[in-house]
Amino acid sequence: MIKKNNSFLLKILLSSIVRRRSRLMVALVGIAIGATVLLGMVTLCYDIPRQMSREFRSYGANMILVAAGRESLMMRADIENAAALLPPEKVLGLTPYRYETVRSNMLPYTAVGVDFAQVRKTSPYWHVTGQWPERDGEILIGADVAEFTRLVPGRGLTLEGRNKEQARYEKDVTVTGLLKTGGVEDGFIFMSLESMEEMTGEPGFVDVAEISVMASGRELRDLAEAVRSGQSRVEARLVKRVTQSEETVLGKLKTLVYLVTVIVLVLTMICVATTMMTVVMERRREIGLKKAIGAENRSIAREFLAEGLILGLLGGLLGSACGLLFAQVISANVFNRSVTVEFYLIPATVLVSALVTIIACLIPVRRAVDVEPALVLRGE
Amino acid sequence: MNILELRGISKIYGQLSALSEIDLDVAQGEWLAIMGPSGSGKTTVMNIIGCLDKPSCGSVVLDGQELSALSADELTAIRRDKIGLIFQQFHLISYLTALENVMVAQYYHSLVDEKEALAALDRVGLADRAKHLPRQLSGGEQQRVCIARALINYPSIILADEPTGNLDEANERVVMDILHQLHREGSTIVVVTHAPEVAAHAERTVVLEYGKIARIVLGGDPSKAPEVGEACGAGA
């Protein structure tokens, strides 16, 4: 029998909403907009680190591998072993670097042996005029070196030096391109690691390796720690300049998103409270009548809160659908990628919308239970 | 046996005395009319009897229960259980059908029962209009729904405030016929009106003037019928 009363209450609440939809539409739209922004923003908030990680990787590697302890050189095999400790899907690129001091026309230069295919992944900001080296004996020269030596792509030169055994070496090379980064790279000569090993006659050594990892903050620190603890001959260090600015930007972005979300929720509350207040004023006669025929204050309060709850749930559902769309549109326009949806956020958004609506209804409900039936029924 | 007893009822708003020392008894099954010009205090009496207001002093006993000391919540319970209200403006809920408007009173009273609500509408001749919204009903039909709502919880007393005030002659007749039928079935009816032709249906008419009972008249039109009491204090 109580069930019958509850279904009657639901029926009159739905009748109230459906038959007075034009008035409640304002509140519903307000709640839906709030839920849209809430779900959209929170989804972006979850997805931004993933999206931004890719963006930030264009500013260079965020982890470097160096020899552990007092060693200054690492073996290439050690680097490969260390990289194997990282999840492959997180590693965007791994570039080994080997530095040698060479001379050309009696002038000293720093020659760097790299993997050109990998360096394009770890340092996408490298700007090369001319061609990237493809064969043995082809080099890139930094912009400063080019300016000093007047070398241009296509010109040849001879590099000479001594290896760790003090054995003299010499190699004829051809410039294929000029490198401009605006950094220290502009003062170096770059050749493939294989060319350098062939030139020095010392294969297998590397000074440092740069890794571009798709992670930030704690996750990145944990990955570095995993390498440190899993590989005794190699030490993983984070590139503070990159990782810290990444964390700072992400932190500020998240704060901004949370702030906007809170402001939107407060505005939603004001919108709902104002609409419900108008509804109460319009329905004073109805409330007075209900009290006159025996409705208790708690019944009146329960009806208005239940109406708010229904509005909140409907607005939350509507807003969730729009919020997903909103997040997709923002992600597609800003990051050129589709957003990854955390599906548990949908029921959470609906619940928050219902809660916000109920809070917004508290003052109007207070007004409703204060209605004096005798005054209202007399038309005062 | 008296269903209602008012003793020394006064109501004062600020410095204005709306009612002064009213004594009135209503017998079980009686049809009483309360008449008077505007400002005579008839609405105040109606509100006090209907537990919508409390007297400044005096005692009200309804169905053996003293009301003047009750809290607002307790008065709500009395309204729910013992009083059936009929309004001049009908006060139907606009978004509910005739049937739902009757069931609302059941809902606040105890449990909804659609069959019983339909029977109440049938009693006032509106079973075929049960699914209509108030705006789809004539004034007379709306008032009949209001009567069905007032009856649905078997009240001890039916209070009607200008029940035909907004109706044409034909509908007035229909409504008064229903009240007669209820009276014949044993309902106690108190009608507040300024219309002598409405008061004429009552067994007894109390005429209020300046917040006091000016006279009590037995039977129909107070301008024609013999007076049985004067000034305040006259009982049944």
Short mmCIF file of C-alpha atoms in Angstrom, two decimals, chain A residues 59-294:
data_model
loop_
_atom_site.label_atom_id
_atom_site.label_comp_id
_atom_site.label_asym_id
_atom_site.label_seq_id
_atom_site.Cartn_x
_atom_site.Cartn_y
_atom_site.Cartn_z
CA TYR A 59 60.21 19.99 -26.61
CA GLY A 60 62.72 17.16 -26.17
CA ALA A 61 63.44 14.07 -24.13
CA ASN A 62 62.46 14.02 -20.47
CA MET A 63 64.78 11.24 -19.28
CA ILE A 64 68.48 10.62 -19.80
CA LEU A 65 70.57 7.53 -19.17
CA VAL A 66 74.14 7.95 -17.95
CA ALA A 67 76.74 5.51 -16.70
CA ALA A 68 76.25 4.59 -13.06
CA GLY A 69 78.94 5.25 -10.45
CA ARG A 70 82.32 6.56 -11.58
CA GLU A 71 82.08 5.17 -15.09
CA SER A 72 81.86 7.77 -17.86
CA LEU A 73 80.92 5.44 -20.70
CA MET A 74 78.15 2.91 -21.12
CA MET A 75 77.88 -0.05 -23.41
CA ARG A 76 75.10 0.11 -26.02
CA ALA A 77 73.81 -3.21 -24.72
CA ASP A 78 73.38 -1.67 -21.25
CA ILE A 79 71.16 1.04 -22.73
CA GLU A 80 69.05 -1.46 -24.58
CA ASN A 81 68.65 -3.49 -21.38
CA ALA A 82 67.67 -0.36 -19.46
CA ALA A 83 65.15 0.70 -22.11
CA ALA A 84 63.62 -2.76 -21.97
CA LEU A 85 62.64 -1.98 -18.36
CA LEU A 86 60.27 0.72 -19.62
CA PRO A 87 56.82 -0.11 -21.06
CA PRO A 88 57.38 -0.09 -24.86
CA GLU A 89 54.16 1.86 -25.50
CA LYS A 90 55.43 4.67 -23.26
CA VAL A 91 58.78 5.08 -25.07
CA LEU A 92 58.46 7.50 -27.96
CA GLY A 93 62.17 7.43 -28.83
CA LEU A 94 65.62 6.55 -27.50
CA THR A 95 68.73 8.28 -28.86
CA PRO A 96 72.25 7.27 -27.85
CA TYR A 97 74.92 10.01 -27.96
CA ARG A 98 78.66 9.57 -28.18
CA TYR A 99 80.98 12.60 -28.03
CA GLU A 100 84.48 12.82 -29.52
CA THR A 101 86.84 15.75 -29.90
CA VAL A 102 88.06 15.96 -33.50
CA ARG A 103 90.10 18.41 -35.54
CA SER A 104 89.65 19.73 -39.03
CA ASN A 105 92.12 22.16 -40.54
CA MET A 106 93.86 22.28 -37.13
CA LEU A 107 90.70 23.57 -35.45
CA PRO A 108 88.99 21.52 -32.69
CA TYR A 109 85.32 20.52 -32.92
CA THR A 110 82.99 18.32 -30.91
CA ALA A 111 81.70 15.44 -33.04
CA VAL A 112 78.60 13.66 -31.86
CA GLY A 113 77.54 10.18 -32.95
CA VAL A 114 73.78 9.70 -32.90
CA ASP A 115 70.99 7.54 -34.31
CA PHE A 116 69.40 9.96 -36.79
CA ALA A 117 66.14 8.00 -37.02
CA GLN A 118 65.72 8.16 -33.24
CA VAL A 119 66.87 11.74 -32.80
CA ARG A 120 63.98 12.89 -34.97
CA LYS A 121 61.66 11.33 -32.33
CA THR A 122 63.43 12.56 -29.20
CA SER A 123 64.30 16.02 -30.59
CA PRO A 124 61.55 16.89 -33.08
CA TYR A 125 62.51 20.55 -32.76
CA TRP A 126 65.77 20.00 -34.75
CA HIS A 127 65.60 22.09 -37.89
CA VAL A 128 67.76 20.77 -40.73
CA THR A 129 68.49 22.72 -43.91
CA GLY A 130 69.56 20.34 -46.64
CA GLN A 131 69.47 16.55 -46.20
CA TRP A 132 69.64 14.31 -43.13
CA PRO A 133 72.71 12.02 -43.36
CA GLU A 134 71.83 8.59 -44.69
CA ARG A 135 75.15 6.94 -45.49
CA ASP A 136 78.52 6.45 -43.83
CA GLY A 137 80.66 9.58 -44.12
CA GLU A 138 77.74 12.01 -44.23
CA ILE A 139 77.42 14.63 -41.49
CA LEU A 140 75.22 17.45 -40.20
CA ILE A 141 76.96 20.58 -38.98
CA GLY A 142 75.54 22.99 -36.44
CA ALA A 143 74.62 26.51 -37.57
CA ASP A 144 77.49 28.08 -35.56
CA VAL A 145 80.04 25.68 -37.08
CA ALA A 146 78.69 26.44 -40.56
CA GLU A 147 78.99 30.15 -40.00
CA PHE A 148 82.55 29.84 -38.67
CA THR A 149 83.83 27.44 -41.35
CA ARG A 150 81.69 28.77 -44.24
CA LEU A 151 80.80 25.16 -45.02
CA VAL A 152 77.61 24.49 -46.96
CA PRO A 153 75.81 21.21 -47.82
CA GLY A 154 77.74 19.25 -50.45
CA ARG A 155 81.17 20.39 -49.27
CA GLY A 156 83.67 17.86 -47.92
CA LEU A 157 86.17 18.03 -45.06
CA THR A 158 88.53 15.75 -43.20
CA LEU A 159 88.08 14.95 -39.52
CA GLU A 160 91.03 13.62 -37.51
CA GLY A 161 91.72 12.75 -33.91
CA ARG A 162 92.98 10.10 -31.45
CA ASN A 163 90.95 7.38 -29.80
CA LYS A 164 91.14 6.22 -26.17
CA GLU A 165 94.14 4.05 -27.05
CA GLN A 166 95.77 7.22 -28.45
CA ALA A 167 95.71 5.67 -31.90
CA ARG A 168 95.34 8.32 -34.61
CA TYR A 169 92.34 8.23 -36.96
CA GLU A 170 91.22 10.24 -39.95
CA LYS A 171 87.95 10.29 -41.96
CA ASP A 172 86.74 12.19 -45.00
CA VAL A 173 83.17 13.33 -44.59
CA THR A 174 80.57 15.30 -46.57
CA VAL A 175 78.19 17.90 -45.19
CA THR A 176 74.59 17.04 -46.15
CA GLY A 177 72.73 19.52 -44.03
CA LEU A 178 72.89 22.40 -41.55
CA LEU A 179 71.33 21.98 -38.10
CA LYS A 180 69.71 24.83 -36.19
CA THR A 181 68.24 24.31 -32.74
CA GLY A 182 69.16 27.57 -31.01
CA GLY A 183 70.96 25.45 -28.37
CA VAL A 184 74.39 23.91 -27.84
CA GLU A 185 73.76 21.58 -30.80
CA ASP A 186 74.49 24.51 -33.12
CA GLY A 187 78.19 24.21 -32.15
CA PHE A 188 78.52 20.45 -32.87
CA ILE A 189 79.15 18.15 -35.82
CA PHE A 190 76.75 15.18 -36.03
CA MET A 191 77.34 11.85 -37.71
CA SER A 192 75.74 8.45 -37.38
CA LEU A 193 76.90 6.35 -34.43
CA GLU A 194 78.09 3.68 -36.85
CA SER A 195 80.23 6.25 -38.76
CA MET A 196 81.79 7.37 -35.51
CA GLU A 197 82.52 3.81 -34.39
CA GLU A 198 84.07 3.09 -37.76
CA MET A 199 86.11 6.34 -37.59
CA THR A 200 87.48 5.77 -34.07
CA GLY A 201 87.71 2.01 -34.35
CA GLU A 202 86.02 1.72 -30.96
CA PRO A 203 82.53 0.22 -31.29
CA GLY A 204 79.91 -0.25 -28.60
CA PHE A 205 80.47 2.82 -26.38
CA VAL A 206 77.95 5.53 -25.62
CA ASP A 207 78.28 8.62 -23.38
CA VAL A 208 74.62 9.34 -22.77
CA ALA A 209 71.20 8.36 -24.08
CA GLU A 210 68.08 10.50 -24.25
CA ILE A 211 64.67 8.91 -23.87
CA SER A 212 61.33 10.52 -24.62
CA VAL A 213 58.82 8.89 -22.28
CA MET A 214 55.06 9.43 -22.48
CA ALA A 215 54.64 10.14 -18.80
CA SER A 216 54.90 12.99 -16.35
CA GLY A 217 54.98 13.68 -12.65
CA ARG A 218 54.91 10.71 -10.31
CA GLU A 219 54.56 8.16 -13.13
CA LEU A 220 57.74 9.42 -14.77
CA ARG A 221 59.61 9.39 -11.46
CA ASP A 222 58.45 5.82 -10.87
CA LEU A 223 59.68 4.75 -14.32
CA ALA A 224 63.09 6.34 -13.69
CA GLU A 225 63.25 4.55 -10.36
CA ALA A 226 62.36 1.26 -12.08
CA VAL A 227 65.33 1.71 -14.44
CA ARG A 228 67.66 2.64 -11.55
CA SER A 229 66.72 -0.38 -9.50
CA GLY A 230 66.64 -2.81 -12.44
CA GLN A 231 69.94 -1.91 -14.04
CA SER A 232 73.09 -1.44 -11.96
CA ARG A 233 75.32 -0.09 -14.74
CA VAL A 234 72.98 2.63 -15.96
CA GLU A 235 71.42 5.50 -14.07
CA ALA A 236 68.19 7.14 -15.23
CA ARG A 237 67.83 10.86 -14.54
CA LEU A 238 64.95 13.16 -15.29
CA VAL A 239 65.50 16.28 -17.37
CA LYS A 240 64.28 18.71 -14.71
CA ARG A 241 64.01 21.60 -17.15
CA VAL A 242 61.43 19.65 -19.14
CA THR A 243 59.68 17.62 -16.45
CA GLN A 244 59.25 20.47 -13.99
CA SER A 245 57.88 22.92 -16.52
CA GLU A 246 55.56 20.15 -17.73
CA GLU A 247 54.28 19.56 -14.20
CA THR A 248 53.90 23.28 -13.59
CA VAL A 249 51.92 23.83 -16.78
CA LEU A 250 49.75 20.78 -16.17
CA GLY A 251 49.16 21.83 -12.56
CA LYS A 252 48.08 25.32 -13.60
CA LEU A 253 45.90 23.97 -16.36
CA LYS A 254 44.17 21.61 -13.96
CA THR A 255 43.66 24.38 -11.39
CA LEU A 256 42.11 26.53 -14.10
CA VAL A 257 39.79 23.73 -15.20
CA TYR A 258 38.72 22.99 -11.60
CA LEU A 259 38.12 26.69 -10.97
CA VAL A 260 35.95 27.02 -14.07
CA THR A 261 34.05 23.88 -13.05
CA VAL A 262 33.38 25.20 -9.54
CA ILE A 263 32.23 28.55 -10.92
CA VAL A 264 29.89 26.81 -13.36
CA LEU A 265 28.46 24.65 -10.56
CA VAL A 266 27.84 27.73 -8.41
CA LEU A 267 26.14 29.45 -11.37
CA THR A 268 24.05 26.32 -11.92
CA MET A 269 23.00 26.42 -8.27
CA ILE A 270 22.00 30.08 -8.56
CA CYS A 271 20.04 29.35 -11.75
CA VAL A 272 18.23 26.39 -10.19
CA ALA A 273 17.58 28.21 -6.90
CA THR A 274 16.15 31.23 -8.74
CA THR A 275 13.93 29.05 -10.93
CA MET A 276 12.72 26.97 -8.00
CA MET A 277 12.06 30.16 -6.02
CA THR A 278 9.88 31.39 -8.90
CA VAL A 279 8.19 27.99 -9.00
CA VAL A 280 7.44 28.22 -5.26
CA MET A 281 6.04 31.75 -5.67
CA GLU A 282 3.86 30.60 -8.56
CA ARG A 283 2.66 27.57 -6.64
CA ARG A 284 1.91 29.25 -3.33
CA ARG A 285 -1.80 28.58 -3.80
CA GLU A 286 -1.15 24.94 -4.55
CA ILE A 287 1.13 24.63 -1.51
CA GLY A 288 -1.49 26.44 0.63
CA LEU A 289 -4.18 24.08 -0.67
CA LYS A 290 -2.08 21.01 0.08
CA LYS A 291 -1.41 22.25 3.59
CA ALA A 292 -5.10 23.06 4.02
CA ILE A 293 -6.12 19.51 3.11
CA GLY A 294 -3.59 18.08 5.52
#
